[in-house]
Structures are given as C-alpha cells and as structure tokens.
Amino acid sequence: MFFTGFSEWTGLNVLIRIVVSLVIGTVIGIDRGAKRRGGGARTTISVCLGATMVMLLEQYMEQIYGSDVDITRIAAQVVSGVGFLGAGSILVSGHQIKGLTSAASIWTCACIGLAIGIGFLDGAVILTLFWLAGIHVAPFIESRIYRHLRYMTIYIELEDGKAINAVSRKLKEDHCRIDTFNVDKPKAKGQQYQVTTTFCVQRGVNKEEYLRSLQEMTGVSSISEV
C-alpha cells in the first residue's frame, strides 16, 4: 500500500515533496479559515513547508555525513517545539477556552510536513484525508450524543449575591445533581457576579426549557450553555 520510491534522494523527489507539502498545508489552512478559526492558510503552509524542510535537511545531512547523523533528532525538536506556536492560538475568553482545535491542527500539520519531508507521501495524504473527515464528522456525532445527555454546563451573570443563592437553591430544589459551582466575584463596582456550574438534570427535563426558567429568575442578567 505504501511506496518507498519518494524516499529516494533525487531532485525530482525533493521537488514533489515540497509541492505536496504546499498543497496539503493550503488545504488544511483553507479548511480552518473557512470556519473563521485560527491557523489559516498562511500559518499552515508555513508550518507544513517548514517541517518538510527540516526532514529534507535531515536526509541531506545523512547523504553527506552518513551514519554519523541522527536523522530523528531535529524532527523530534519540531514535534515538541511547534507546540509553542499552537499555544499562541489558544485564547481564554471569559468562561470559554477557544483555539484548542486550531492548536492541535497546527501540530498535526507539522507532523504531516515531517512525513512529507522524509518521502512518506502516501501516508501523509491518507492521514490528511482521515483528519479532515474526522474533524467534519465529529461535530455531528457529538451533537447527536450530547442531545441525549442530562449534564449541562452553564455560564450565568448575576446582579448580586442574593441571586447566586437563589440559583443554587433552585437547582437543589429541582433535584439537580451539582458537580461544580464556581463563583467569580466582581472586581470593581458596576460589574456582575459570574457563575459557571455543571449539573445533571432529572430525567424527562427539557434542557432548553430549564435554561429559560433559570433566565427568568430575578437577578439573572444573562445565561448561556457552554
């Protein structure tokens, strides 16, 4: 199934690897950019081509210096070092963490670039296809599964401490099993209390309707499911 012909050190193979790296980096970047996510085409092209060049450099050094060169050493540094680039795409916005998928995409793109650089083109292409299929199919599967789960994680903004007690009391009275209930107090006047809580509702309870019932409580400014 997999071919080793592209692993041979020839001028044509080097050119093919660079072209495939450019194409795959572009496809991954456009896929991320179409969703207005971090890690657009310019980022993924740079990462994929850079990782490819690392492996080309490794193989070139092996051709020049023979067995005295460890061909995996620099590649290992790329796999670990590209994590810092991915970390830059992770944002903590209030009660939500965004960019984890983008960071993982950048890291995966680097790994694909390494595979292309060493000549493992068919493996890189197959992995890219499966990766693209996975990240597009997974949300549909998750939505169907999560729809039937009774757990909810919600973020609430409240006017005062009395509203916090009221929400907590309602959850207990409705026999919700509370896992976490975190309160962030306002740091300045005019700001509101922020509550993030995870709980399990009773069987047969409609989660959307229950969310609306919490929204209608006195002192609740806004509420959203995380």
mmCIF file with all atom_site columns, N, CA and C in Angstrom, residues 45-88:
data_model
loop_
_atom_site.group_PDB
_atom_site.id
_atom_site.type_symbol
_atom_site.label_atom_id
_atom_site.label_alt_id
_atom_site.label_comp_id
_atom_site.label_asym_id
_atom_site.label_entity_id
_atom_site.label_seq_id
_atom_site.pdbx_PDB_ins_code
_atom_site.Cartn_x
_atom_site.Cartn_y
_atom_site.Cartn_z
_atom_site.occupancy
_atom_site.B_iso_or_equiv
_atom_site.pdbx_formal_charge
_atom_site.auth_seq_id
_atom_site.auth_comp_id
_atom_site.auth_asym_id
_atom_site.auth_atom_id
_atom_site.pdbx_PDB_model_num
ATOM 1   N N  . ILE A 1 45 ? 0.544  26.639 5.819  1.00 0.00 ? 45 ILE A N  1
ATOM 2   C CA . ILE A 1 45 ? 1.536  26.482 4.749  1.00 0.00 ? 45 ILE A CA 1
ATOM 3   C C  . ILE A 1 45 ? 2.941  26.652 5.318  1.00 0.00 ? 45 ILE A C  1
ATOM 4   N N  . SER A 1 46 ? 3.116  27.662 6.151  1.00 0.00 ? 46 SER A N  1
ATOM 5   C CA . SER A 1 46 ? 4.431  27.910 6.745  1.00 0.00 ? 46 SER A CA 1
ATOM 6   C C  . SER A 1 46 ? 4.880  26.747 7.616  1.00 0.00 ? 46 SER A C  1
ATOM 7   N N  . VAL A 1 47 ? 3.951  26.237 8.435  1.00 0.00 ? 47 VAL A N  1
ATOM 8   C CA . VAL A 1 47 ? 4.288  25.129 9.335  1.00 0.00 ? 47 VAL A CA 1
ATOM 9   C C  . VAL A 1 47 ? 4.611  23.877 8.533  1.00 0.00 ? 47 VAL A C  1
ATOM 10  N N  . CYS A 1 48 ? 3.772  23.549 7.550  1.00 0.00 ? 48 CYS A N  1
ATOM 11  C CA . CYS A 1 48 ? 3.948  22.320 6.786  1.00 0.00 ? 48 CYS A CA 1
ATOM 12  C C  . CYS A 1 48 ? 5.235  22.367 5.953  1.00 0.00 ? 48 CYS A C  1
ATOM 13  N N  . LEU A 1 49 ? 5.484  23.491 5.279  1.00 0.00 ? 49 LEU A N  1
ATOM 14  C CA . LEU A 1 49 ? 6.702  23.621 4.486  1.00 0.00 ? 49 LEU A CA 1
ATOM 15  C C  . LEU A 1 49 ? 7.939  23.640 5.377  1.00 0.00 ? 49 LEU A C  1
ATOM 16  N N  . GLY A 1 50 ? 7.840  24.298 6.516  1.00 0.00 ? 50 GLY A N  1
ATOM 17  C CA . GLY A 1 50 ? 8.975  24.337 7.433  1.00 0.00 ? 50 GLY A CA 1
ATOM 18  C C  . GLY A 1 50 ? 9.328  22.963 7.963  1.00 0.00 ? 50 GLY A C  1
ATOM 19  N N  . ALA A 1 51 ? 8.305  22.196 8.341  1.00 0.00 ? 51 ALA A N  1
ATOM 20  C CA . ALA A 1 51 ? 8.549  20.837 8.836  1.00 0.00 ? 51 ALA A CA 1
ATOM 21  C C  . ALA A 1 51 ? 9.105  19.952 7.727  1.00 0.00 ? 51 ALA A C  1
ATOM 22  N N  . THR A 1 52 ? 8.600  20.142 6.506  1.00 0.00 ? 52 THR A N  1
ATOM 23  C CA . THR A 1 52 ? 9.121  19.385 5.364  1.00 0.00 ? 52 THR A CA 1
ATOM 24  C C  . THR A 1 52 ? 10.593 19.690 5.138  1.00 0.00 ? 52 THR A C  1
ATOM 25  N N  . MET A 1 53 ? 10.952 20.952 5.222  1.00 0.00 ? 53 MET A N  1
ATOM 26  C CA . MET A 1 53 ? 12.350 21.333 5.027  1.00 0.00 ? 53 MET A CA 1
ATOM 27  C C  . MET A 1 53 ? 13.243 20.731 6.105  1.00 0.00 ? 53 MET A C  1
ATOM 28  N N  . VAL A 1 54 ? 12.739 20.617 7.317  1.00 0.00 ? 54 VAL A N  1
ATOM 29  C CA . VAL A 1 54 ? 13.525 20.006 8.388  1.00 0.00 ? 54 VAL A CA 1
ATOM 30  C C  . VAL A 1 54 ? 13.898 18.570 8.018  1.00 0.00 ? 54 VAL A C  1
ATOM 31  N N  . MET A 1 55 ? 12.909 17.815 7.529  1.00 0.00 ? 55 MET A N  1
ATOM 32  C CA . MET A 1 55 ? 13.190 16.424 7.169  1.00 0.00 ? 55 MET A CA 1
ATOM 33  C C  . MET A 1 55 ? 14.080 16.335 5.929  1.00 0.00 ? 55 MET A C  1
ATOM 34  N N  . LEU A 1 56 ? 13.901 17.248 4.985  1.00 0.00 ? 56 LEU A N  1
ATOM 35  C CA . LEU A 1 56 ? 14.793 17.286 3.826  1.00 0.00 ? 56 LEU A CA 1
ATOM 36  C C  . LEU A 1 56 ? 16.233 17.575 4.266  1.00 0.00 ? 56 LEU A C  1
ATOM 37  N N  . LEU A 1 57 ? 16.355 18.496 5.215  1.00 0.00 ? 57 LEU A N  1
ATOM 38  C CA . LEU A 1 57 ? 17.676 18.818 5.740  1.00 0.00 ? 57 LEU A CA 1
ATOM 39  C C  . LEU A 1 57 ? 18.295 17.612 6.441  1.00 0.00 ? 57 LEU A C  1
ATOM 40  N N  . GLU A 1 58 ? 17.476 16.904 7.213  1.00 0.00 ? 58 GLU A N  1
ATOM 41  C CA . GLU A 1 58 ? 17.963 15.707 7.907  1.00 0.00 ? 58 GLU A CA 1
ATOM 42  C C  . GLU A 1 58 ? 18.474 14.682 6.902  1.00 0.00 ? 58 GLU A C  1
ATOM 43  N N  . GLN A 1 59 ? 17.684 14.430 5.860  1.00 0.00 ? 59 GLN A N  1
ATOM 44  C CA . GLN A 1 59 ? 18.080 13.431 4.871  1.00 0.00 ? 59 GLN A CA 1
ATOM 45  C C  . GLN A 1 59 ? 19.305 13.902 4.082  1.00 0.00 ? 59 GLN A C  1
ATOM 46  N N  . TYR A 1 60 ? 19.366 15.179 3.801  1.00 0.00 ? 60 TYR A N  1
ATOM 47  C CA . TYR A 1 60 ? 20.530 15.731 3.100  1.00 0.00 ? 60 TYR A CA 1
ATOM 48  C C  . TYR A 1 60 ? 21.804 15.533 3.934  1.00 0.00 ? 60 TYR A C  1
ATOM 49  N N  . MET A 1 61 ? 21.688 15.819 5.231  1.00 0.00 ? 61 MET A N  1
ATOM 50  C CA . MET A 1 61 ? 22.845 15.647 6.117  1.00 0.00 ? 61 MET A CA 1
ATOM 51  C C  . MET A 1 61 ? 23.259 14.174 6.185  1.00 0.00 ? 61 MET A C  1
ATOM 52  N N  . GLU A 1 62 ? 22.278 13.289 6.147  1.00 0.00 ? 62 GLU A N  1
ATOM 53  C CA . GLU A 1 62 ? 22.591 11.865 6.167  1.00 0.00 ? 62 GLU A CA 1
ATOM 54  C C  . GLU A 1 62 ? 23.332 11.468 4.886  1.00 0.00 ? 62 GLU A C  1
ATOM 55  N N  . GLN A 1 63 ? 22.908 12.077 3.755  1.00 0.00 ? 63 GLN A N  1
ATOM 56  C CA . GLN A 1 63 ? 23.590 11.780 2.490  1.00 0.00 ? 63 GLN A CA 1
ATOM 57  C C  . GLN A 1 63 ? 25.040 12.267 2.528  1.00 0.00 ? 63 GLN A C  1
ATOM 58  N N  . ILE A 1 64 ? 25.272 13.400 3.178  1.00 0.00 ? 64 ILE A N  1
ATOM 59  C CA . ILE A 1 64 ? 26.617 13.987 3.208  1.00 0.00 ? 64 ILE A CA 1
ATOM 60  C C  . ILE A 1 64 ? 27.504 13.322 4.261  1.00 0.00 ? 64 ILE A C  1
ATOM 61  N N  . TYR A 1 65 ? 26.944 13.112 5.472  1.00 0.00 ? 65 TYR A N  1
ATOM 62  C CA . TYR A 1 65 ? 27.763 12.656 6.590  1.00 0.00 ? 65 TYR A CA 1
ATOM 63  C C  . TYR A 1 65 ? 27.541 11.188 6.955  1.00 0.00 ? 65 TYR A C  1
ATOM 64  N N  . GLY A 1 66 ? 26.600 10.543 6.281  1.00 0.00 ? 66 GLY A N  1
ATOM 65  C CA . GLY A 1 66 ? 26.385 9.120  6.522  1.00 0.00 ? 66 GLY A CA 1
ATOM 66  C C  . GLY A 1 66 ? 25.748 8.831  7.864  1.00 0.00 ? 66 GLY A C  1
ATOM 67  N N  . SER A 1 67 ? 26.149 7.729  8.467  1.00 0.00 ? 67 SER A N  1
ATOM 68  C CA . SER A 1 67 ? 25.528 7.251  9.708  1.00 0.00 ? 67 SER A CA 1
ATOM 69  C C  . SER A 1 67 ? 25.908 8.079  10.928 1.00 0.00 ? 67 SER A C  1
ATOM 70  N N  . ASP A 1 68 ? 26.777 9.067  10.753 1.00 0.00 ? 68 ASP A N  1
ATOM 71  C CA . ASP A 1 68 ? 27.166 9.901  11.893 1.00 0.00 ? 68 ASP A CA 1
ATOM 72  C C  . ASP A 1 68 ? 26.054 10.859 12.307 1.00 0.00 ? 68 ASP A C  1
ATOM 73  N N  . VAL A 1 69 ? 25.010 10.984 11.493 1.00 0.00 ? 69 VAL A N  1
ATOM 74  C CA . VAL A 1 69 ? 23.917 11.919 11.758 1.00 0.00 ? 69 VAL A CA 1
ATOM 75  C C  . VAL A 1 69 ? 22.683 11.150 12.242 1.00 0.00 ? 69 VAL A C  1
ATOM 76  N N  . ASP A 1 70 ? 22.086 11.615 13.328 1.00 0.00 ? 70 ASP A N  1
ATOM 77  C CA . ASP A 1 70 ? 20.827 11.042 13.823 1.00 0.00 ? 70 ASP A CA 1
ATOM 78  C C  . ASP A 1 70 ? 19.678 11.738 13.101 1.00 0.00 ? 70 ASP A C  1
ATOM 79  N N  . ILE A 1 71 ? 19.007 11.014 12.199 1.00 0.00 ? 71 ILE A N  1
ATOM 80  C CA . ILE A 1 71 ? 18.001 11.631 11.338 1.00 0.00 ? 71 ILE A CA 1
ATOM 81  C C  . ILE A 1 71 ? 16.723 12.010 12.077 1.00 0.00 ? 71 ILE A C  1
ATOM 82  N N  . THR A 1 72 ? 16.566 11.533 13.283 1.00 0.00 ? 72 THR A N  1
ATOM 83  C CA . THR A 1 72 ? 15.331 11.819 14.044 1.00 0.00 ? 72 THR A CA 1
ATOM 84  C C  . THR A 1 72 ? 15.503 12.959 15.039 1.00 0.00 ? 72 THR A C  1
ATOM 85  N N  . ARG A 1 73 ? 16.711 13.444 15.241 1.00 0.00 ? 73 ARG A N  1
ATOM 86  C CA . ARG A 1 73 ? 16.949 14.399 16.317 1.00 0.00 ? 73 ARG A CA 1
ATOM 87  C C  . ARG A 1 73 ? 16.240 15.731 16.096 1.00 0.00 ? 73 ARG A C  1
ATOM 88  N N  . ILE A 1 74 ? 16.472 16.350 14.930 1.00 0.00 ? 74 ILE A N  1
ATOM 89  C CA . ILE A 1 74 ? 15.843 17.647 14.668 1.00 0.00 ? 74 ILE A CA 1
ATOM 90  C C  . ILE A 1 74 ? 14.332 17.500 14.543 1.00 0.00 ? 74 ILE A C  1
ATOM 91  N N  . ALA A 1 75 ? 13.853 16.398 13.946 1.00 0.00 ? 75 ALA A N  1
ATOM 92  C CA . ALA A 1 75 ? 12.412 16.178 13.815 1.00 0.00 ? 75 ALA A CA 1
ATOM 93  C C  . ALA A 1 75 ? 11.734 16.132 15.172 1.00 0.00 ? 75 ALA A C  1
ATOM 94  N N  . ALA A 1 76 ? 12.399 15.513 16.141 1.00 0.00 ? 76 ALA A N  1
ATOM 95  C CA . ALA A 1 76 ? 11.822 15.450 17.490 1.00 0.00 ? 76 ALA A CA 1
ATOM 96  C C  . ALA A 1 76 ? 11.678 16.840 18.090 1.00 0.00 ? 76 ALA A C  1
ATOM 97  N N  . GLN A 1 77 ? 12.637 17.724 17.790 1.00 0.00 ? 77 GLN A N  1
ATOM 98  C CA . GLN A 1 77 ? 12.557 19.090 18.293 1.00 0.00 ? 77 GLN A CA 1
ATOM 99  C C  . GLN A 1 77 ? 11.401 19.850 17.641 1.00 0.00 ? 77 GLN A C  1
ATOM 100 N N  . VAL A 1 78 ? 11.118 19.555 16.384 1.00 0.00 ? 78 VAL A N  1
ATOM 101 C CA . VAL A 1 78 ? 9.990  20.191 15.701 1.00 0.00 ? 78 VAL A CA 1
ATOM 102 C C  . VAL A 1 78 ? 8.681  19.783 16.351 1.00 0.00 ? 78 VAL A C  1
ATOM 103 N N  . VAL A 1 79 ? 8.510  18.486 16.613 1.00 0.00 ? 79 VAL A N  1
ATOM 104 C CA . VAL A 1 79 ? 7.269  17.977 17.199 1.00 0.00 ? 79 VAL A CA 1
ATOM 105 C C  . VAL A 1 79 ? 6.997  18.633 18.543 1.00 0.00 ? 79 VAL A C  1
ATOM 106 N N  . SER A 1 80 ? 8.035  18.812 19.344 1.00 0.00 ? 80 SER A N  1
ATOM 107 C CA . SER A 1 80 ? 7.835  19.439 20.655 1.00 0.00 ? 80 SER A CA 1
ATOM 108 C C  . SER A 1 80 ? 7.792  20.959 20.561 1.00 0.00 ? 80 SER A C  1
ATOM 109 N N  . GLY A 1 81 ? 8.641  21.539 19.717 1.00 0.00 ? 81 GLY A N  1
ATOM 110 C CA . GLY A 1 81 ? 8.733  22.992 19.644 1.00 0.00 ? 81 GLY A CA 1
ATOM 111 C C  . GLY A 1 81 ? 7.544  23.662 19.003 1.00 0.00 ? 81 GLY A C  1
ATOM 112 N N  . VAL A 1 82 ? 6.873  22.988 18.052 1.00 0.00 ? 82 VAL A N  1
ATOM 113 C CA . VAL A 1 82 ? 5.735  23.607 17.368 1.00 0.00 ? 82 VAL A CA 1
ATOM 114 C C  . VAL A 1 82 ? 4.568  23.802 18.329 1.00 0.00 ? 82 VAL A C  1
ATOM 115 N N  . GLY A 1 83 ? 4.618  23.137 19.476 1.00 0.00 ? 83 GLY A N  1
ATOM 116 C CA . GLY A 1 83 ? 3.568  23.326 20.487 1.00 0.00 ? 83 GLY A CA 1
ATOM 117 C C  . GLY A 1 83 ? 3.495  24.761 20.968 1.00 0.00 ? 83 GLY A C  1
ATOM 118 N N  . PHE A 1 84 ? 4.626  25.465 20.988 1.00 0.00 ? 84 PHE A N  1
ATOM 119 C CA . PHE A 1 84 ? 4.613  26.869 21.397 1.00 0.00 ? 84 PHE A CA 1
ATOM 120 C C  . PHE A 1 84 ? 3.859  27.723 20.387 1.00 0.00 ? 84 PHE A C  1
ATOM 121 N N  . LEU A 1 85 ? 3.991  27.374 19.106 1.00 0.00 ? 85 LEU A N  1
ATOM 122 C CA . LEU A 1 85 ? 3.230  28.094 18.076 1.00 0.00 ? 85 LEU A CA 1
ATOM 123 C C  . LEU A 1 85 ? 1.743  27.837 18.239 1.00 0.00 ? 85 LEU A C  1
ATOM 124 N N  . GLY A 1 86 ? 1.382  26.594 18.499 1.00 0.00 ? 86 GLY A N  1
ATOM 125 C CA . GLY A 1 86 ? -0.029 26.258 18.698 1.00 0.00 ? 86 GLY A CA 1
ATOM 126 C C  . GLY A 1 86 ? -0.610 26.934 19.923 1.00 0.00 ? 86 GLY A C  1
ATOM 127 N N  . ALA A 1 87 ? 0.211  27.062 20.970 1.00 0.00 ? 87 ALA A N  1
ATOM 128 C CA . ALA A 1 87 ? -0.276 27.699 22.203 1.00 0.00 ? 87 ALA A CA 1
ATOM 129 C C  . ALA A 1 87 ? -0.682 29.145 21.958 1.00 0.00 ? 87 ALA A C  1
ATOM 130 N N  . GLY A 1 88 ? -0.065 29.773 20.965 1.00 0.00 ? 88 GLY A N  1
ATOM 131 C CA . GLY A 1 88 ? -0.403 31.155 20.661 1.00 0.00 ? 88 GLY A CA 1
ATOM 132 C C  . GLY A 1 88 ? -1.794 31.326 20.089 1.00 0.00 ? 88 GLY A C  1
#
